[in-house]
Short mmCIF file of C-alpha atoms in Angstrom, two decimals:
data_model
loop_
_atom_site.label_atom_id
_atom_site.label_comp_id
_atom_site.label_asym_id
_atom_site.label_seq_id
_atom_site.Cartn_x
_atom_site.Cartn_y
_atom_site.Cartn_z
CA MET A 1 1.70 -7.03 -24.85
CA PRO A 2 -0.70 -5.32 -22.39
CA LYS A 3 0.30 -1.81 -21.43
CA SER A 4 0.27 -2.66 -17.71
CA SER A 5 2.64 -5.57 -18.32
CA ILE A 6 5.11 -3.29 -20.08
CA LEU A 7 5.11 -0.91 -17.15
CA VAL A 8 5.87 -3.68 -14.70
CA LEU A 9 8.43 -5.17 -17.08
CA TYR A 10 10.35 -1.92 -17.02
CA ASP A 11 9.92 -1.55 -13.28
CA TYR A 12 11.76 -4.85 -12.83
CA ASN A 13 14.94 -2.77 -13.02
CA THR A 14 13.98 -1.15 -9.71
CA PHE A 15 13.86 -4.43 -7.79
CA PRO A 16 16.29 -6.96 -9.34
CA GLN A 17 17.33 -8.32 -5.96
CA ALA A 18 13.72 -9.04 -4.97
CA CYS A 19 13.13 -10.90 -8.22
CA SER A 20 16.34 -12.91 -8.11
CA GLU A 21 15.64 -13.99 -4.56
CA SER A 22 12.05 -14.98 -5.39
CA PHE A 23 12.78 -17.34 -8.27
CA PRO A 24 15.10 -20.37 -8.75
CA GLU A 25 18.36 -20.37 -10.68
CA SER A 26 16.60 -22.18 -13.55
CA PHE A 27 15.70 -18.75 -14.95
CA HIS A 28 18.86 -18.48 -17.07
CA SER A 29 17.33 -15.89 -19.38
CA LEU A 30 16.92 -12.34 -18.12
CA ALA A 31 13.81 -12.00 -20.29
CA THR A 32 12.31 -15.12 -18.70
CA LEU A 33 13.07 -13.81 -15.24
CA ARG A 34 11.47 -10.48 -16.10
CA TRP A 35 8.27 -12.16 -17.23
CA ALA A 36 8.21 -14.18 -14.03
CA CYS A 37 8.47 -10.92 -12.13
CA ILE A 38 5.48 -9.56 -14.01
CA CYS A 39 3.31 -12.41 -12.75
CA ALA A 40 4.58 -12.16 -9.20
CA PHE A 41 4.66 -8.42 -8.70
CA SER A 42 1.78 -7.03 -10.80
CA PRO A 43 -0.93 -7.60 -8.12
CA LEU A 44 1.38 -6.18 -5.42
CA ARG A 45 2.12 -3.10 -7.49
CA HIS A 46 -1.57 -2.43 -8.11
CA SER A 47 -2.49 -2.77 -4.46
CA VAL A 48 0.24 -0.47 -3.16
CA ARG A 49 0.00 2.67 -5.29
CA PRO A 50 -2.95 3.96 -7.35
CA SER A 51 -2.37 4.77 -11.00
CA LEU A 52 -2.98 8.20 -12.48
CA GLU A 53 -6.09 6.83 -14.18
CA GLU A 54 -7.45 5.57 -10.86
CA VAL A 55 -6.77 8.86 -9.07
CA LEU A 56 -8.55 10.74 -11.87
CA SER A 57 -11.51 8.35 -11.66
CA TRP A 58 -12.12 9.37 -8.05
CA ALA A 59 -12.94 12.90 -9.20
CA ARG A 60 -15.59 11.48 -11.54
CA SER A 61 -17.28 9.26 -8.99
CA PHE A 62 -17.49 9.37 -5.21
CA GLU A 63 -18.69 5.77 -5.20
CA MET A 64 -15.70 4.68 -7.27
CA MET A 65 -13.36 6.33 -4.79
CA LEU A 66 -15.00 4.48 -1.88
CA ARG A 67 -14.62 1.18 -3.72
CA SER A 68 -10.88 1.75 -3.96
CA LEU A 69 -8.75 0.82 -0.95
CA GLU A 70 -6.26 3.55 -1.82
CA GLY A 71 -9.10 6.00 -2.42
CA ARG A 72 -10.60 5.36 0.99
CA GLU A 73 -7.22 5.80 2.67
CA VAL A 74 -6.52 9.13 0.96
CA PHE A 75 -10.05 10.36 1.66
CA ARG A 76 -9.69 9.28 5.27
CA GLN A 77 -6.48 11.27 5.54
CA PHE A 78 -8.35 14.35 4.33
CA LEU A 79 -11.30 13.77 6.67
CA ARG A 80 -8.89 13.44 9.57
CA SER A 81 -7.63 16.94 8.82
CA GLU A 82 -11.24 18.18 9.11
CA TYR A 83 -11.97 16.13 12.24
CA SER A 84 -14.68 14.18 10.41
CA GLU A 85 -12.91 10.85 9.95
CA ASP A 86 -15.60 9.15 12.03
CA ASN A 87 -18.12 9.58 9.21
CA LEU A 88 -16.09 7.29 6.96
CA LEU A 89 -15.34 4.85 9.78
CA PHE A 90 -19.05 4.61 10.55
CA TRP A 91 -19.86 4.00 6.88
CA LEU A 92 -17.21 1.26 6.66
CA ALA A 93 -18.43 -0.38 9.88
CA CYS A 94 -21.95 -0.49 8.43
CA GLU A 95 -20.61 -2.08 5.24
CA GLU A 96 -18.96 -4.82 7.29
CA LEU A 97 -22.11 -5.36 9.33
CA LYS A 98 -24.19 -5.86 6.17
CA LYS A 99 -21.90 -8.74 5.17
CA GLU A 100 -22.36 -10.50 8.51
CA THR A 101 -24.78 -13.44 8.67
CA ASP A 102 -24.07 -14.98 12.06
CA PRO A 103 -26.76 -13.71 14.52
CA THR A 104 -24.36 -13.54 17.46
CA ALA A 105 -21.80 -11.56 15.48
CA VAL A 106 -24.52 -9.28 14.10
CA ASP A 107 -25.71 -8.51 17.62
CA GLU A 108 -22.19 -7.77 18.84
CA LYS A 109 -21.15 -5.63 15.87
CA ALA A 110 -24.44 -3.71 15.85
CA ARG A 111 -24.01 -2.76 19.49
CA ILE A 112 -20.37 -1.77 18.99
CA ILE A 113 -21.39 0.52 16.13
CA TYR A 114 -24.07 2.04 18.32
CA GLU A 115 -21.69 2.67 21.20
CA ASP A 116 -18.97 4.05 18.92
CA TYR A 117 -20.94 6.22 16.51
CA VAL A 118 -24.59 6.65 17.52
CA SER A 119 -24.65 7.04 21.29
CA ILE A 120 -24.75 10.66 22.43
CA LEU A 121 -22.13 9.70 25.01
CA SER A 122 -19.59 8.76 22.36
CA PRO A 123 -16.87 11.26 21.37
CA LYS A 124 -17.11 9.79 17.85
CA GLU A 125 -20.86 10.35 17.48
CA VAL A 126 -21.92 11.01 13.87
CA SER A 127 -24.60 13.48 12.87
CA LEU A 128 -27.95 11.73 12.37
CA ASP A 129 -31.41 13.25 12.41
CA SER A 130 -33.77 12.43 15.25
CA ARG A 131 -36.04 10.19 13.15
CA VAL A 132 -33.19 7.94 12.02
CA ARG A 133 -31.71 7.87 15.50
CA GLU A 134 -35.05 6.83 17.00
CA GLY A 135 -35.36 4.02 14.46
CA ILE A 136 -31.95 2.72 15.47
CA ASN A 137 -32.85 2.83 19.15
CA GLN A 138 -35.92 0.70 18.47
CA SER A 139 -33.91 -1.79 16.39
CA LEU A 140 -31.47 -2.42 19.23
CA ALA A 141 -33.97 -4.81 20.82
CA GLU A 142 -33.51 -7.15 17.84
CA PRO A 143 -30.42 -6.06 15.89
CA SER A 144 -30.09 -6.95 12.21
CA ASN A 145 -27.30 -6.54 9.71
CA LEU A 146 -29.36 -3.88 7.90
CA MET A 147 -30.43 -1.84 10.91
CA TYR A 148 -28.06 1.02 10.06
CA GLU A 149 -28.89 1.15 6.36
CA GLU A 150 -30.77 4.45 6.50
CA ALA A 151 -28.20 6.01 8.82
CA GLN A 152 -25.41 4.85 6.54
CA LEU A 153 -27.11 6.46 3.54
CA GLN A 154 -27.48 9.69 5.49
CA ILE A 155 -23.75 9.79 6.29
CA TYR A 156 -22.86 8.75 2.73
CA THR A 157 -24.90 11.69 1.42
CA LEU A 158 -23.25 14.03 3.90
CA MET A 159 -19.76 12.98 2.81
CA HIS A 160 -20.69 13.10 -0.87
CA ARG A 161 -22.25 16.56 -0.81
CA ASP A 162 -20.12 18.21 1.85
CA SER A 163 -16.69 16.60 2.30
CA PHE A 164 -16.05 15.19 -1.17
CA PRO A 165 -16.01 18.53 -3.08
CA ARG A 166 -13.57 19.95 -0.53
CA PHE A 167 -11.44 16.83 -0.80
CA LEU A 168 -11.09 17.28 -4.57
CA ASN A 169 -9.88 20.84 -4.00
CA SER A 170 -7.59 19.92 -1.12
CA SER A 171 -3.81 19.68 -1.14
CA VAL A 172 -4.16 16.01 -0.17
CA TYR A 173 -5.81 15.11 -3.48
CA ARG A 174 -4.04 17.68 -5.66
CA ASP A 175 -0.60 16.67 -4.39
CA LEU A 176 -1.35 13.00 -5.07
CA LEU A 177 -2.64 13.84 -8.55
CA ALA A 178 0.48 15.87 -9.32
CA SER A 179 2.71 13.09 -8.02
CA ARG A 180 1.04 10.40 -10.14
CA SER A 181 1.09 12.69 -13.20
CA ALA A 182 4.82 13.27 -12.79
CA THR A 183 5.47 9.55 -12.31
CA THR A 184 3.49 8.70 -15.43
CA LYS A 185 5.44 11.24 -17.49
CA ARG A 186 8.76 9.88 -16.23
CA LEU A 187 7.73 6.31 -17.03
CA LYS A 188 6.65 7.25 -20.54
CA GLY A 189 9.97 9.00 -21.11
CA LYS A 190 11.95 5.98 -19.93
CA LEU A 191 9.74 3.44 -21.69
CA LEU A 192 10.21 4.89 -25.17
CA PRO A 193 13.85 3.74 -25.55
CA LEU A 194 12.94 0.34 -24.10
CA LEU A 195 10.03 -0.16 -26.49
CA THR A 196 12.28 0.87 -29.37
CA ARG A 197 14.83 -1.79 -28.41
CA LEU A 198 12.12 -4.43 -27.99
CA GLY A 199 10.88 -3.71 -31.50
CA GLU A 200 14.30 -4.15 -33.08
#
């Protein structure tokens, strides 16, 4: 049995009402109902709270943290405390723009990004050097989904080299790490008797 399945199997005891309401009365066996809960709730569990392993992986790779929905949210919380949340929001907006293929949508999104994060009149203006900024100004005549690629890399580098090390040493990250470590220890302690009974 996969380790992740065992964890969710045990966690069924924390939401019996949700499981019983989600499945028909044909599940006469508690074991059968528990396995049904594994299938239904495993994706939800993974999307809501990061595991200890995932939280630890963020410290090894900035890119891995940005790929994680939970990682981005925690990092955003930290950036907000430093008044630099707009760097991440700009990076995410550029990611969305790169996925866009419709010319009309590209034009609209490119201009919104400019007004929100590049214009010197915007309160959310990100820090870009003059060369990159000039290139963006020229691209506005014919916007493309890649027009912010160099600016995005510049902000990515800024977050990686400047904000990320402070994030790893912040109470935001350390508290989350401690919380997930404690949860993992509690689960292991509670799982041992269960696994013993399952093996009998």
